[in-house]
Amino acid sequence: MNISIVGLGKLGSPMAACFAAKGYRVIGVDVNETFVQKINAGKAPVVETGLQEMINKTEGRLSATTSVIEAVKQTDATFLIVPTPSEASGAFSMKFVLDAAQAVGEGIKHKSGKHLIVLTSTVMPGDTKGQLLPALEAASGKKCGVDFGLCYSPEFISLGSVIRDMLNPDFVLIGESDPASGELLASIYQKVTDNKPRVARMSFVNAELTKLALNTFVTTKISYANFLAQLCERLDGGNVDAVTSALGLDTRIGSKYLKGSVAYGGPCFPRDNIALCTLARSLGVPAPLPEATDAINNMMAGRLKKIVEACLPERGTIAILGVAYKPCTNVVERGQGLELAQALLGEGQSVVIYDPDAMQTAQAQLKGKVTFASSAREGIQQADVVVLCSPCREFSQLTASDFQRSGSPRTVLDCWRMLDRQSVGAVCQYLALGTDDLRPIHRETANQQTTLRVSTKGASAA
Ligand SMILES: NC(=O)c1ccc[n+]([C@@H]2O[C@H](COP(=O)([O-])OP(=O)(O)OC[C@H]3O[C@@H](n4cnc5c(N)ncnc54)[C@H](O)[C@@H]3O)[C@@H](O)[C@H]2O)c1
C-alpha cells in the first residue's frame, strides 16, 4: 500500500517519516518547495526530536513533490495535515483543508479503486461532514463511502516528542464514513505503532468533539493545578507538589499535567480550548468551565511579572531561561518565557534570555529588544533575577556555583522546582513557585495594592 501525506510541517513530516520507516512507500506533498527538496535530499524539514534518525531509516521509501494530484494518483491513501488557523471567532479555518481537498478530488477523479482520505488536521465539530466531504465529492464527481472512503483521525502528540507519541499512542481515534474505511485506517495504525493501541471508532462529529474535549480536559487540569499553586503560595507551609502528587494518586484524577507551574502554550492547547468555547456558544450552551481554564491561563504571565518585579532591584536585569512553550522544541508560540519577556519589556525592564532549542525563533520575536545569552550560565551572570520558565533538562543540572555572586545575592524563581533548594538557597534568594517561599512577596504586594487603593480613594474623595 502506498500513502501520500499532504502537509510536511511539524506533524506531517514526522508522520511521513514514521510511515516510510515502517515499510510503506510514502509520497509527501507540500506547497513549500524547500520542505520538498529537503525530504528528497533525506533531510528533516522541521526541528523535531528523532526526525532525522527516522528519515534515515526510510531506505528510499520516502519522497516528496509539490503536486497533490500526482501524489494522489500514485497512492492508495492520502492524509491531510495542513494548517487550520484560528479565526477571530475562535473556530478553525477550513481554507487550507478545502484547497487541498480540491486537488485531492481531482486526483481521485479518474482513478480506479477506492481511495482512502484521512483528515488529521484539527477541525470544528461538523466540518468533516459539512465541508470536506461535499468538497471532495464535488471535485471528484464520486460518492463518499462508496467510491472513496473518508476518515477524521487527529493525532494526540506533543512537539518535541512527536515521533515517540505517534509510535506509542494511548489510543487511536477514528471518525469514519463507512466501516471498511475505518477498518483500513485502523490496520495502517496497527502496522505503524509499536504498542498495539486501542482504537476508538465512531462518527465524524463525535471524533471531532473528542479531539477538542480531550485537549480541553488536559488544559483544565493544568489551570486547576496553577490555581492550587497560587493558594499554596499564600498558605503557611503550602507546597503545591505535596498537594498535586497526592491528588495524582487517585486514579480518577491521575498525575499527568498536574504540576502547578506556568501557563500552557504552543500551537494547540490554547486554540483548542477557545474553539470548544466557540462551539458551545454557537450551540447556545454556556461554557464556564473552558472559559475559566482560559482565563486562569491568561493570568499566568502577569502573575510571574508581579513576582519578578517585587524582587528586582532598581535598574536590575532579569534572565529568562526557557522561552519555547516547552522543552525540546523551537516553537515559542504562547511560550510562557516569551510572554513574560514581552510583559517585562512593556514595563521598560532589561531582559536577557536563553533557551537551548529556541534561540532562532525567539530572535524573530525579540531581536533588538532583549539580550540573547549563549548559555544558561552566561544569562545568569548578567542577571539580578533569574526565572526558570521551562523544565529543560539542562536547567536542572545548574548548581549553586552557577548562581553565586559577590555582593547582593541574586533571586532565582524556580517555576518547575528543578534546583536543589538547600544548596542554591544557601547562595541566593531561592523562590519555588507554588510554595510559601512567595508568601512574603504576595503579602507585600497585597499591602501595596491596599495602600494604593486607599490613597486613590482619598484622592478622588478630595
Ligand atoms: N503541531 C502540533 O503540535 C499539532 C498537534 C495536533 C494537531 N495539530 C494540527 O495539525 C494540523 C497541522 O499542524 P502542523 O503543526 O503540522 O502545521 P504546520 O504549519 O507546521 O504544517 C502544515 C504544512 O502544510 C503545508 N500546506 C498548506 N497548505 C497546503 C496545500 N494546499 N498543499 C500542500 N501543503 C500545504 C504548509 O506549507 C506546511 O508546511 C493543524 O490542524 C494543527 O492544528 C498540530
Short mmCIF file of C-alpha atoms and ligand atoms in Angstrom, two decimals, residues 6-12 29-32 35 68 81-84 96 100 121-122 155 157 159 211 267-268 271, ligand 1:
data_model
loop_
_atom_site.label_atom_id
_atom_site.label_comp_id
_atom_site.label_asym_id
_atom_site.label_seq_id
_atom_site.Cartn_x
_atom_site.Cartn_y
_atom_site.Cartn_z
CA VAL A 6 -0.30 16.46 2.24
CA GLY A 7 1.45 18.98 4.53
CA LEU A 8 5.02 18.28 5.62
CA GLY A 9 5.09 20.58 8.65
CA LYS A 10 5.60 19.89 12.33
CA LEU A 11 3.19 16.97 12.26
CA GLY A 12 3.21 15.85 8.62
CA VAL A 29 3.39 16.90 -0.56
CA ASP A 30 3.90 20.50 0.40
CA VAL A 31 3.48 23.90 -1.24
CA ASN A 32 6.75 24.84 0.47
CA PHE A 35 10.45 21.26 2.55
CA VAL A 68 -1.09 16.87 -4.70
CA ILE A 81 -2.18 17.56 7.65
CA VAL A 82 -2.41 21.19 6.60
CA PRO A 83 -2.86 24.20 8.91
CA THR A 84 -6.27 25.09 10.36
CA PHE A 96 -6.18 25.15 3.62
CA ALA A 100 -6.03 20.63 -0.60
CA SER A 121 -5.80 18.48 10.97
CA THR A 122 -7.84 19.73 13.93
CA GLU A 155 -3.05 12.83 16.44
CA ILE A 157 1.13 14.37 20.10
CA LEU A 159 6.01 18.80 19.94
CA LYS A 211 -10.31 15.70 19.97
CA PRO A 267 0.05 25.90 18.76
CA CYS A 268 -2.73 23.59 20.06
CA ARG A 271 -6.60 27.30 20.47
N1 LIG B 1 1.80 20.94 15.81
C1 LIG B 1 1.10 20.31 16.75
O1 LIG B 1 1.53 20.17 17.90
C2 LIG B 1 -0.25 19.72 16.41
C3 LIG B 1 -0.80 18.77 17.27
C4 LIG B 1 -2.06 18.24 16.99
C5 LIG B 1 -2.75 18.71 15.89
N2 LIG B 1 -2.19 19.64 15.07
C6 LIG B 1 -2.97 20.07 13.91
O2 LIG B 1 -2.39 19.53 12.73
C7 LIG B 1 -2.53 20.44 11.65
C8 LIG B 1 -1.17 20.75 11.06
O3 LIG B 1 -0.36 21.28 12.08
P1 LIG B 1 1.22 21.49 11.91
O4 LIG B 1 1.69 21.95 13.23
O5 LIG B 1 1.86 20.30 11.29
O6 LIG B 1 1.22 22.71 10.86
P2 LIG B 1 2.47 23.30 10.08
O7 LIG B 1 2.10 24.70 9.77
O8 LIG B 1 3.72 23.02 10.81
O9 LIG B 1 2.49 22.44 8.72
C9 LIG B 1 1.49 22.49 7.75
C10 LIG B 1 2.12 22.32 6.38
O10 LIG B 1 1.09 22.26 5.40
C11 LIG B 1 1.56 22.91 4.22
N3 LIG B 1 0.42 23.23 3.36
C12 LIG B 1 -0.52 24.18 3.49
N4 LIG B 1 -1.42 24.11 2.51
C13 LIG B 1 -1.04 23.11 1.69
C14 LIG B 1 -1.56 22.56 0.48
N5 LIG B 1 -2.69 23.03 -0.06
N6 LIG B 1 -0.90 21.54 -0.08
C15 LIG B 1 0.23 21.07 0.46
N7 LIG B 1 0.77 21.54 1.61
C16 LIG B 1 0.14 22.54 2.21
C17 LIG B 1 2.31 24.09 4.76
O11 LIG B 1 3.22 24.60 3.78
C18 LIG B 1 3.02 23.49 5.97
O12 LIG B 1 4.31 23.00 5.67
C19 LIG B 1 -3.27 21.65 12.22
O13 LIG B 1 -4.64 21.49 12.04
C20 LIG B 1 -2.95 21.57 13.69
O14 LIG B 1 -3.93 22.23 14.48
C21 LIG B 1 -0.95 20.14 15.29
#
